[in-house]
PDB file of C-alpha atoms in Angstrom:
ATOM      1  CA  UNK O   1     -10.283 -37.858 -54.761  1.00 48.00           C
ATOM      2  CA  UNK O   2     -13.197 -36.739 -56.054  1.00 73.00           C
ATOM      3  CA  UNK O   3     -15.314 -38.363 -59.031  1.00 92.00           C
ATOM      4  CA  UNK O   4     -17.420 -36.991 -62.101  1.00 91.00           C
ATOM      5  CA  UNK O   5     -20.500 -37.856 -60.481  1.00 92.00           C
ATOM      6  CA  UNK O   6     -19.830 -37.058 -57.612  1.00 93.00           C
ATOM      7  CA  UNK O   7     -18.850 -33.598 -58.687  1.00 93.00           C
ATOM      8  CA  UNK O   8     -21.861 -33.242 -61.075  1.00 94.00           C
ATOM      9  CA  UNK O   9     -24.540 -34.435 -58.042  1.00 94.00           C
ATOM     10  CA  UNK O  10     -23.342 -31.314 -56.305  1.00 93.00           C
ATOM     11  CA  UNK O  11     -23.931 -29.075 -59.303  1.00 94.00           C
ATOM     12  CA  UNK O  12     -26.797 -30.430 -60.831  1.00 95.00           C
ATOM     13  CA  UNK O  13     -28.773 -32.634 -57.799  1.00 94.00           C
ATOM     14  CA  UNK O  14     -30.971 -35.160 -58.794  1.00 94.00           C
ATOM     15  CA  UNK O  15     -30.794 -34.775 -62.570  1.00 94.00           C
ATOM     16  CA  UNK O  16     -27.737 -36.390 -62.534  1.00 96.00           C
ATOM     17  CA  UNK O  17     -28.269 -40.494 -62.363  1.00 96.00           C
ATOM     18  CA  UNK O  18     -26.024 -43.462 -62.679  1.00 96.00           C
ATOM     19  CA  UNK O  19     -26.832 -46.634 -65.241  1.00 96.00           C
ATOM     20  CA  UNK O  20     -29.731 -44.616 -66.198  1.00 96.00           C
ATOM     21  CA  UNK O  21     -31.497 -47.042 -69.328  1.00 96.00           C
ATOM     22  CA  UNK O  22     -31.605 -45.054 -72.368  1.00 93.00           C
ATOM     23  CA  UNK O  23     -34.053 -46.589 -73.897  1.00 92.00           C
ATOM     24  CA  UNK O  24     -36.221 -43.990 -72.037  1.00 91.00           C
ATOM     25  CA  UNK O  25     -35.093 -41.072 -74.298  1.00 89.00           C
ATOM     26  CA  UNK O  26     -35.421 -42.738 -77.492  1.00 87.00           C
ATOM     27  CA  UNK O  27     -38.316 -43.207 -79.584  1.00 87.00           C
ATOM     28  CA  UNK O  28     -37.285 -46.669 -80.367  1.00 86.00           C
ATOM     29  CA  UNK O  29     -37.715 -47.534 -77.087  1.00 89.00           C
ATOM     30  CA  UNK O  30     -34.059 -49.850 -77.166  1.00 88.00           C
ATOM     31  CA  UNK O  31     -30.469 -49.154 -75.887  1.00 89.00           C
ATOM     32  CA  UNK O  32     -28.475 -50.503 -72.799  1.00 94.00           C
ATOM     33  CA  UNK O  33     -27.698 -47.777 -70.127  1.00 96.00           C
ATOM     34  CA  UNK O  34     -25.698 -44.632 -69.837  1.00 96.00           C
ATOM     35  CA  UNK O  35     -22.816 -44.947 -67.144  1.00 96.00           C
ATOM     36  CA  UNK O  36     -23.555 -41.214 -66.202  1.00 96.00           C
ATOM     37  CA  UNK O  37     -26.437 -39.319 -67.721  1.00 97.00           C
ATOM     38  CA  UNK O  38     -27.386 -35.456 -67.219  1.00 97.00           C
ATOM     39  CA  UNK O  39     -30.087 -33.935 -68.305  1.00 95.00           C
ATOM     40  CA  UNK O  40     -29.437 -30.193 -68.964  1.00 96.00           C
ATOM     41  CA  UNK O  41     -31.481 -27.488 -69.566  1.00 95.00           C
ATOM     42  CA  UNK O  42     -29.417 -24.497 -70.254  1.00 95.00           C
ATOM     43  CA  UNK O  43     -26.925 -23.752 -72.578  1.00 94.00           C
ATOM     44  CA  UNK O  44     -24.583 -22.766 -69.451  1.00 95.00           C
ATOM     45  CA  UNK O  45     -25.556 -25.793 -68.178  1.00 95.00           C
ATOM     46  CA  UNK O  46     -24.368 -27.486 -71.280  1.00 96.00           C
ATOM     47  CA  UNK O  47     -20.908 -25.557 -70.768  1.00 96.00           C
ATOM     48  CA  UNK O  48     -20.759 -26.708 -67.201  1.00 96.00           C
ATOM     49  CA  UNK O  49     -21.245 -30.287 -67.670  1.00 97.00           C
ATOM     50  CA  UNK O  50     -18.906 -30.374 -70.666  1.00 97.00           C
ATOM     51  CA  UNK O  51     -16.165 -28.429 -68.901  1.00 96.00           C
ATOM     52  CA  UNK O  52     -16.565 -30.720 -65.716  1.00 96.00           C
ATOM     53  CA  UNK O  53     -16.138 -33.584 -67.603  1.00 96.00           C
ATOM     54  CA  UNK O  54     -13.480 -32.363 -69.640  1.00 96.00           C
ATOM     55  CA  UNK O  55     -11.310 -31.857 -66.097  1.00 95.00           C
ATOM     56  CA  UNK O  56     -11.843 -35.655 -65.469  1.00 95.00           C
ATOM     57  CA  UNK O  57     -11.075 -36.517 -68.347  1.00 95.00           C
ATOM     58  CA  UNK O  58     -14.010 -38.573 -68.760  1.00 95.00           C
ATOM     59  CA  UNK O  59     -15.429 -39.143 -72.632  1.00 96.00           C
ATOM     60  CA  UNK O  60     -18.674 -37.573 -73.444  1.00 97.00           C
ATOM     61  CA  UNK O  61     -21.897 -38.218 -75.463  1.00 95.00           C
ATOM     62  CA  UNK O  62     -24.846 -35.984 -76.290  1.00 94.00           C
ATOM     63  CA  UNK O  63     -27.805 -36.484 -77.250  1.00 92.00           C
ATOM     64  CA  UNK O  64     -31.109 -34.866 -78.001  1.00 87.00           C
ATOM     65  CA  UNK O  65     -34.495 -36.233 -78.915  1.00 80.00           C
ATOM     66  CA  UNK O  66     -33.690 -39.116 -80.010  1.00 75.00           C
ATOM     67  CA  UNK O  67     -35.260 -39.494 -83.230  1.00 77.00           C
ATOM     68  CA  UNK O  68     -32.935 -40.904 -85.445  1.00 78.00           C
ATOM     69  CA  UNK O  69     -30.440 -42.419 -82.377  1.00 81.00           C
ATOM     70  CA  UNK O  70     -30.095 -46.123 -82.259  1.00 83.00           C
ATOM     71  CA  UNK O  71     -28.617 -46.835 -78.812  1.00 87.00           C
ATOM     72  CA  UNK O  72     -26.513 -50.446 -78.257  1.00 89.00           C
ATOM     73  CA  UNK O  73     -27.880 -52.750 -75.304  1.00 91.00           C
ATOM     74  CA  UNK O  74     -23.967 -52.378 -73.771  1.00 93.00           C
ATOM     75  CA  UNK O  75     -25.392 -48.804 -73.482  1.00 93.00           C
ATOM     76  CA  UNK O  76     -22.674 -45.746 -73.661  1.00 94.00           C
ATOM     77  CA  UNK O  77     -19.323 -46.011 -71.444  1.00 95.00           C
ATOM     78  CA  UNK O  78     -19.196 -42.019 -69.792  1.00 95.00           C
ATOM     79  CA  UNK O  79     -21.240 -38.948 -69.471  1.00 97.00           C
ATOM     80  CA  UNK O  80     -24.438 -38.540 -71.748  1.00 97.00           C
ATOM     81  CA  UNK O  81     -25.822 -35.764 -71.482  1.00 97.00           C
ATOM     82  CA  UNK O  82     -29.413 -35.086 -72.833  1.00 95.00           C
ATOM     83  CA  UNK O  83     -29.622 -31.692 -74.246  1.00 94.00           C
ATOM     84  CA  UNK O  84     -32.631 -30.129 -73.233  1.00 92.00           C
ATOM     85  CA  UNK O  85     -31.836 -26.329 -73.737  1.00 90.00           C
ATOM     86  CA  UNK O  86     -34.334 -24.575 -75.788  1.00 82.00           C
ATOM     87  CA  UNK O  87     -31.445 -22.459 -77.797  1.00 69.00           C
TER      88      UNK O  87
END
């Protein structure tokens, strides 16, 4: 059977990464890790990744720049997705 990530590596390539630490993203520069994290640069994209998930049934987060976000050190159980889409 095959997984969310698996299924999003073969859509989206090497934006997709596992335990990815979040504290990247924010400008606090804290947080734990996101199980799955995408970073997506279309709105289609957006769609995609949402809809894919949905299928799965696997919960979703997303987040932006990461201005006002404070981010747990357990990090965020799922799919984040970073939305990067200019719309």
């Amino acid at each position: 059977m095959e997984t969310l990530s698996n299924k999003l590596k073969s859509l989206f390539g090497d934006r997709l990464k596992l335990e990815e630490p979040l504290a990247r993203y924010s400008t606090m520069k804290i947080g734990g890790n996101a199980e799955i994290f995408l970073d997506v640069r279309t709105t289609d994209e957006l769609v995609q990744a949402i809809t894919t998930a949905r299928l799965f049934s696997v919960a979703t987060s997303i987040i932006g720049g990461c201005t006002n976000t404070l981010i747990g050190d357990k990090g965020i159980h799922g799919l984040v997705i970073k939305n990067s889409t200019n719309k």
